[in-house]
């Protein structure tokens, strides 16, 4: 056989792939943008409109007819119209019978109506096969071609064949259809574009709350206290010193909060002797936003690194260093090298560097492009084992920073301990409980529970 025959076949017009006409109701922003994209993808498009006059805004090559005429020309009808106008479809019920009716509409508020717009449409036009799709794609993205962030199109519907037809159209437009099941999923799909970083709300609010608390705490200890007792003005600490105290504290606490729900879940499962009871809602929600908590923690750790790098060029630090040197010269006395302090300082820095390195590694592996390329065991190894190692290193970094100061009375101002001491409470608790859970007397039953064993089975054979 001729070697080039396949190429010749590919170049020949493929008549069997001719696209079916698609009807779009509504010549508004979304209808026009979708029509434009469909024509580009080879679909003949006919618009159903209240006015059959064409204008320069209508995509070239598209026809504009009355709703009834347009619907008769296609098996798939897309309703690019706001929900409040759907009543105009009632007289078209007969024409729309057996046709695929695609609902693209969105609402202004989450759960605005008792039923989803798609279910409402299905009630209005009972004979049509209603499919929900395209509502997460914006008219602007369709027209400008910048679909990177919104390439996914959620599709749901009760008729499998109708859903498949719509998914084929989605694919032909260069988008990715995601089957979300029956029309019951429509409400969730309609709420989706209205959500504002749902998983980030808790981590961000928590870090704002903690940041405000530690800011005032450090302000009292490091600015107000010296002003009251020594009449020294350290208000400039607000610019770098206090943020550089708050950032590592928040990074450590938030990292510990990533692992705390796992530990609590283990305790609950051990106590109940089963994994088949639901966790309390707050714990479920907490577990769902662990990735976001970890990423916020990484952001604070990175800020801490940046603040630390500028320490040598700070005026206050240079002034203090030169003062110490001058006083040694004036007293004709050099300070001997304190090996213990040198060890403490180097260990503190080394632990910080290693902790930050693993922290970054954790952040990188949580990116979808990376996590999609590792299997479940590899992902768990990185997020759990390396995660705990990061927590150990960062906690050790803070403990060594405290060094000999933990028990020194001068560390307590107005009976308030240093802020970093407070930051150690949750990480130490998590690490101690995790350590206890590793003991075989607890680890074995926990592993069995997670494999499905129950202490008091609900359904005995
Ligand atoms: P739009 O610009 O307001 O257009 C809606 C169209 O509906 C109008 O141009 C009109 O078309 C038709 N219409 C208005 N009143 C009507 C009535 N009483 N009876 C029958 N038809 C009527 O709205 P849009 O931005 O294109 O949005 C259309 C739908 O797509 C909405 O449900 C929206 O939630 C959804 N959506 C929009 C976007 C977006 O980025 N804009 C993204 C996702 C989903 P004719 O003049 O041709 O009749």
XYZ file of C-alpha atoms and ligand atoms in Angstrom:
509
model
C 0.000 0.000 0.000
C 1.148 3.530 -0.742
C 3.034 4.870 2.270
C 1.500 8.331 1.867
C -2.078 7.217 1.566
C -2.890 8.029 5.199
C -1.696 11.605 4.708
C -3.767 11.928 1.550
C -6.815 10.648 3.421
C -6.250 13.159 6.201
C -6.144 16.013 3.720
C -9.389 14.988 2.020
C -12.508 16.774 3.331
C -14.155 14.696 6.039
C -17.838 14.918 5.288
C -18.883 12.514 8.084
C -17.560 15.007 10.682
C -19.925 17.777 9.598
C -21.121 19.600 12.680
C -24.818 19.793 13.524
C -26.478 23.206 13.670
C -26.671 24.687 17.157
C -29.359 27.179 18.163
C -28.645 29.903 20.699
C -31.545 31.770 22.320
C -30.500 35.342 23.150
C -28.138 37.677 21.317
C -26.684 39.146 24.511
C -23.014 39.162 25.535
C -22.819 35.472 26.354
C -24.920 34.239 23.441
C -22.802 36.194 20.946
C -19.479 35.090 22.508
C -20.552 31.438 22.515
C -21.873 31.753 18.936
C -18.574 33.267 17.817
C -16.595 30.397 19.378
C -18.949 27.798 17.875
C -18.656 29.216 14.369
C -14.864 29.191 14.767
C -15.118 25.510 15.710
C -17.153 24.697 12.613
C -20.721 24.667 14.005
C -23.468 26.326 11.949
C -25.155 28.710 14.407
C -28.664 30.081 14.369
C -29.783 32.650 16.932
C -33.312 32.773 18.325
C -34.126 36.344 19.238
C -37.020 38.691 20.003
C -35.831 40.799 17.062
C -34.747 39.130 13.818
C -32.752 42.157 12.640
C -29.046 41.333 12.393
C -26.446 43.803 13.548
C -22.679 44.107 13.206
C -22.363 42.584 16.680
C -23.814 39.231 15.563
C -21.003 36.797 14.663
C -20.435 36.561 10.917
C -22.118 33.527 9.337
C -24.839 33.211 11.975
C -28.538 33.514 11.172
C -30.976 35.426 13.379
C -34.536 34.089 13.445
C -37.509 34.086 15.765
C -37.261 31.690 18.711
C -39.658 29.162 17.162
C -37.979 29.178 13.718
C -34.489 28.914 15.178
C -35.447 26.049 17.512
C -36.851 24.067 14.592
C -33.461 24.178 12.829
C -31.413 22.513 15.589
C -31.438 19.569 17.976
C -29.396 21.470 20.565
C -30.692 24.778 21.907
C -28.622 26.901 24.265
C -30.614 29.376 26.374
C -28.269 32.348 26.868
C -30.954 34.278 28.719
C -31.433 35.326 32.356
C -33.617 33.008 34.458
C -36.275 35.678 35.114
C -37.188 35.678 31.377
C -37.560 31.889 31.028
C -41.380 32.143 30.927
C -41.138 33.036 27.181
C -40.211 29.370 26.627
C -43.609 28.019 27.740
C -45.326 28.625 24.353
C -42.390 26.837 22.679
C -42.876 23.625 24.711
C -44.065 21.622 21.739
C -41.206 22.692 19.444
C -38.661 21.983 22.174
C -40.057 18.506 22.889
C -37.252 15.898 22.731
C -34.579 18.530 22.080
C -31.456 19.142 24.131
C -31.935 22.384 26.072
C -28.735 23.761 27.592
C -28.983 26.064 30.607
C -25.960 28.362 30.971
C -27.402 30.756 33.537
C -25.906 32.004 36.775
C -27.427 33.748 39.779
C -26.414 36.807 41.752
C -26.398 35.063 45.148
C -25.518 31.576 46.383
C -28.711 29.394 46.657
C -30.779 32.364 45.405
C -33.766 30.175 44.449
C -35.135 27.038 46.107
C -34.378 25.011 42.948
C -31.525 25.438 40.470
C -32.144 27.408 37.265
C -31.688 24.211 35.247
C -34.316 22.348 37.320
C -36.658 25.330 36.944
C -36.108 25.182 33.175
C -36.853 21.436 33.177
C -40.152 22.153 34.998
C -41.094 24.880 32.496
C -40.309 22.737 29.419
C -41.048 19.189 30.583
C -40.476 17.471 27.218
C -36.958 18.879 26.729
C -33.739 17.147 27.814
C -32.224 19.816 30.029
C -28.440 19.917 30.493
C -26.516 22.403 32.640
C -23.218 23.601 31.148
C -20.983 26.580 30.288
C -21.974 28.715 33.314
C -18.387 28.753 34.670
C -16.983 30.226 31.429
C -17.222 33.987 30.971
C -18.236 35.766 27.777
C -15.000 37.734 27.918
C -12.853 34.594 28.171
C -14.716 32.996 25.258
C -14.256 36.022 23.058
C -10.674 36.893 23.973
C -9.530 33.272 23.912
C -7.910 33.580 27.382
C -9.448 30.416 28.710
C -6.520 29.231 30.792
C -8.172 29.661 34.175
C -11.603 28.484 33.094
C -11.029 25.685 30.617
C -13.150 23.323 32.704
C -16.869 23.151 31.941
C -19.042 21.390 34.505
C -21.845 19.452 32.837
C -24.830 17.733 34.432
C -28.164 16.373 33.239
C -30.578 13.474 33.634
C -30.411 12.271 29.996
C -27.086 10.527 29.300
C -27.279 10.953 25.535
C -28.094 14.665 25.787
C -25.248 15.153 28.255
C -22.863 13.333 25.908
C -23.921 15.568 22.980
C -23.194 18.697 25.049
C -19.866 17.273 26.253
C -18.861 16.667 22.622
C -19.633 20.311 21.797
C -17.596 21.433 24.837
C -14.648 19.343 23.659
C -14.942 20.667 20.099
C -14.637 24.232 21.474
C -11.268 23.299 23.017
C -12.649 23.114 26.563
C -12.647 20.278 29.079
C -16.039 18.862 30.084
C -16.371 17.507 33.629
C -19.393 15.249 34.131
C -21.003 16.161 37.458
C -23.861 13.647 37.261
C -27.604 14.275 37.253
C -29.457 17.603 37.191
C -29.435 17.516 41.020
C -25.839 18.776 40.790
C -26.960 21.935 38.960
C -27.377 24.020 42.139
C -23.793 23.288 43.148
C -22.540 24.116 39.644
C -24.504 27.385 39.709
C -23.036 28.310 43.095
C -19.515 27.585 41.927
C -18.785 30.892 40.092
C -20.189 32.840 43.065
C -17.767 31.429 45.597
C -14.887 33.602 46.723
C -11.889 31.426 47.616
C -14.018 29.151 49.866
C -11.074 27.053 51.087
C -8.950 30.114 51.822
C -11.425 31.904 54.084
C -10.572 30.050 57.306
C -6.747 30.086 56.865
C -6.731 33.785 55.955
C -9.087 34.865 58.750
C -7.141 32.757 61.235
C -3.799 34.207 60.180
C -5.198 37.765 60.350
C -6.503 37.067 63.868
C -3.236 35.510 65.024
C -1.156 38.262 63.356
C -3.202 40.969 65.135
C -2.874 39.184 68.490
C 0.895 38.704 68.206
C 1.402 42.230 66.880
C -0.172 43.764 70.002
C 1.571 41.214 72.209
C 5.020 42.151 70.788
C 4.102 45.838 70.849
C 3.408 45.643 74.585
C 6.541 43.613 75.360
C 9.057 45.205 72.973
C 7.902 48.814 72.561
C 5.607 49.883 75.418
C 7.479 48.078 78.229
C 10.943 49.635 77.465
C 9.255 53.021 77.024
C 7.550 52.814 80.432
C 10.481 51.367 82.430
C 13.570 52.648 80.602
C 12.134 55.622 78.720
C 13.544 54.192 75.475
C 11.785 54.751 72.167
C 11.833 51.485 70.213
C 8.758 52.335 68.141
C 10.764 51.681 64.931
C 10.578 47.964 65.850
C 7.140 48.091 64.225
C 8.765 48.182 60.762
C 10.993 45.097 60.786
C 11.662 43.599 64.248
C 8.043 42.906 65.169
C 7.026 41.567 61.714
C 10.123 39.374 61.789
C 8.900 37.977 65.091
C 5.318 37.511 63.981
C 6.115 35.792 60.652
C 8.010 32.772 62.034
C 5.496 32.453 64.878
C 2.571 32.314 62.434
C 4.462 29.977 60.081
C 5.104 27.530 62.920
C 1.605 27.687 64.425
C -0.105 27.323 61.022
C 2.166 24.424 60.058
C 1.259 22.701 63.332
C -2.423 23.392 62.604
C -2.005 21.474 59.323
C -1.135 18.343 61.304
C -3.339 18.866 64.376
C -6.633 17.737 62.718
C -4.985 14.464 61.603
C -3.914 13.803 65.177
C -7.377 14.698 66.526
C -8.999 12.431 63.919
C -6.760 9.550 65.045
C -7.740 10.105 68.706
C -11.452 10.207 67.777
C -11.163 7.008 65.730
C -9.311 5.221 68.538
C -11.901 6.372 71.077
C -14.865 5.324 68.908
C -13.175 2.133 67.702
C -14.440 2.691 64.148
C -13.858 4.869 61.121
C -17.479 4.611 60.014
C -18.755 7.490 62.182
C -18.610 10.945 60.710
C -16.183 13.447 62.211
C -17.686 16.636 63.624
C -18.331 19.230 60.895
C -15.649 21.621 62.150
C -13.030 18.865 61.901
C -14.149 17.913 58.379
C -13.908 21.560 57.263
C -10.544 21.982 58.973
C -9.147 18.888 57.203
C -10.345 20.194 53.842
C -8.337 23.416 54.115
C -5.039 21.919 55.320
C -3.333 22.612 51.979
C -4.318 26.291 52.163
C -3.163 26.504 55.805
C 0.185 25.043 54.754
C 0.571 27.489 51.876
C -0.209 30.486 54.114
C 2.355 29.109 56.589
C 4.910 28.878 53.763
C 4.210 32.496 52.799
C 4.958 33.623 56.381
C 8.109 31.476 56.487
C 9.307 33.072 53.229
C 8.678 36.563 54.641
C 10.687 35.594 57.727
C 13.600 34.585 55.463
C 13.441 37.939 53.639
C 13.258 39.956 56.870
C 16.193 37.977 58.273
C 18.326 38.653 55.202
C 18.099 42.415 55.715
C 19.168 42.303 59.376
C 22.870 43.117 58.699
C 22.008 46.303 56.751
C 19.668 47.711 59.401
C 20.831 50.974 60.982
C 19.934 49.832 64.508
C 21.900 46.590 64.151
C 24.963 48.366 62.698
C 24.777 50.971 65.494
C 24.614 48.278 68.192
C 27.527 46.311 66.674
C 29.793 49.354 66.371
C 28.923 50.387 69.950
C 29.953 46.973 71.245
C 33.241 47.105 69.346
C 33.983 50.648 70.553
C 33.249 49.750 74.168
C 35.636 46.775 73.867
C 38.306 49.095 72.456
C 37.727 51.681 75.188
C 37.929 49.038 77.909
C 40.885 47.456 76.147
C 39.211 44.104 76.578
C 38.071 41.663 73.870
C 35.223 39.265 74.436
C 36.446 35.653 74.344
C 34.827 33.285 71.846
C 31.898 31.554 73.537
C 31.801 28.132 71.884
C 28.414 27.262 73.417
C 26.876 30.390 71.946
C 28.564 29.707 68.600
C 27.060 26.194 68.589
C 23.631 27.475 69.550
C 23.686 30.170 66.897
C 24.929 27.874 64.117
C 22.498 25.085 65.036
C 19.634 27.564 65.140
C 20.471 28.848 61.655
C 21.132 25.347 60.246
C 17.775 24.051 61.558
C 16.043 27.079 60.075
C 17.626 26.553 56.652
C 16.770 22.843 56.562
C 13.251 23.487 57.871
C 12.636 26.146 55.231
C 14.015 23.915 52.473
C 11.576 21.126 53.377
C 8.795 23.688 53.788
C 9.361 24.820 50.167
C 9.463 21.178 49.028
C 6.080 20.595 50.683
C 4.686 23.679 48.956
C 5.967 22.535 45.561
C 4.513 19.034 45.916
C 1.114 20.490 46.745
C 0.957 22.170 43.299
C -1.508 20.249 41.084
C 1.050 19.937 38.265
C 3.419 18.120 40.654
C 0.913 16.182 42.760
C -0.711 14.838 39.566
C 2.609 13.218 38.672
C 3.175 11.281 41.878
C 1.210 8.277 43.082
C -0.825 8.267 46.292
C 1.930 6.629 48.367
C 4.557 9.134 47.196
C 2.191 12.038 47.898
C 1.456 10.729 51.418
C 5.162 10.193 52.055
C 5.958 13.799 51.177
C 2.964 15.414 52.874
C 3.004 13.265 56.009
C 6.566 12.050 56.702
C 8.413 15.055 55.246
C 5.712 17.308 56.690
C 6.334 16.041 60.213
C 10.086 16.317 59.666
C 9.565 19.958 58.641
C 7.515 20.539 61.789
C 10.226 18.923 63.935
C 12.983 21.027 62.317
C 11.031 24.291 62.610
C 10.081 23.558 66.239
C 13.721 22.704 67.017
C 14.792 25.942 65.265
C 12.557 27.911 67.660
C 13.599 25.898 70.735
C 17.288 26.484 70.000
C 16.563 30.177 69.375
C 15.145 30.315 72.902
C 18.291 28.565 74.163
C 19.140 29.601 77.685
C 16.542 32.357 77.738
C 13.579 30.103 78.530
C 14.022 30.196 82.280
C 15.636 33.619 82.550
C 13.391 36.024 84.557
C 14.418 38.916 82.255
C 12.519 37.171 79.423
C 9.247 37.849 81.227
C 7.964 41.392 80.934
C 4.814 42.169 82.876
C 4.710 38.395 83.437
C 4.381 37.958 79.690
C 6.711 35.325 78.201
C 8.474 35.914 74.898
C 6.079 35.533 71.947
C 8.075 32.662 70.429
C 7.436 30.641 73.614
C 3.698 30.843 72.931
C 4.293 29.713 69.350
C 5.771 26.446 70.635
C 2.640 25.292 72.495
C 0.660 23.829 69.557
C 3.640 22.349 67.619
C 4.976 20.638 70.771
C 1.506 19.287 71.574
C 1.109 17.894 68.026
C 4.569 16.308 68.044
C 4.134 14.730 71.496
C 0.703 13.252 70.635
C 1.984 12.035 67.254
C 4.938 10.407 69.025
C 2.569 8.662 71.465
C 0.402 7.478 68.556
C 3.425 5.743 66.992
C 3.600 3.281 69.927
C 2.515 -0.171 68.667
C -0.231 -0.451 71.329
C -1.972 2.519 69.653
C -0.625 2.337 66.105
C -1.785 -1.271 65.522
C -5.452 -0.759 66.496
C -5.480 2.553 64.594
C -4.161 0.881 61.425
C -6.789 -1.875 61.789
C -9.540 0.708 62.297
C -8.418 2.527 59.165
C -8.558 -0.769 57.269
C -12.214 -1.204 58.281
C -12.067 -3.099 61.613
C -14.652 -2.056 64.240
C -14.530 -2.594 68.005
C -18.312 -2.895 68.218
C -19.521 -3.716 64.677
C -22.815 -2.040 63.819
C -23.916 -4.731 61.400
C -22.867 -8.184 62.646
C -23.138 -11.084 60.161
P -27.515 39.797 28.495
O -26.368 40.479 27.810
O -28.384 40.582 29.375
O -28.364 39.085 27.365
C -29.471 38.339 27.612
C -30.304 38.210 26.349
O -31.550 37.666 26.731
C -30.645 39.524 25.701
O -29.668 39.976 24.847
C -31.944 39.189 24.973
O -31.655 38.638 23.672
C -32.556 38.093 25.806
N -33.684 38.605 26.586
C -33.704 39.666 27.413
N -34.943 39.820 27.926
C -35.717 38.848 27.420
C -37.076 38.473 27.570
N -37.914 39.165 28.351
N -37.515 37.410 26.885
C -36.725 36.708 26.065
N -35.404 37.003 25.877
C -34.911 38.068 26.550
O -26.985 38.594 29.362
P -25.693 37.689 29.109
O -24.541 38.296 29.819
O -25.549 37.388 27.673
O -26.084 36.368 29.915
C -27.013 35.453 29.395
C -27.040 34.224 30.286
O -25.757 33.630 30.309
C -27.410 34.556 31.719
O -28.249 33.562 32.240
C -26.061 34.523 32.440
O -26.192 34.137 33.796
C -25.325 33.466 31.645
N -23.847 33.608 31.696
C -23.276 34.796 31.337
C -21.890 34.912 31.378
C -21.193 36.180 30.971
O -19.978 36.260 31.043
N -21.925 37.183 30.520
C -21.111 33.826 31.781
C -21.736 32.617 32.129
C -23.109 32.531 32.065
P -32.522 39.059 22.387
O -32.557 40.541 22.390
O -31.767 38.472 21.257
O -33.882 38.437 22.549
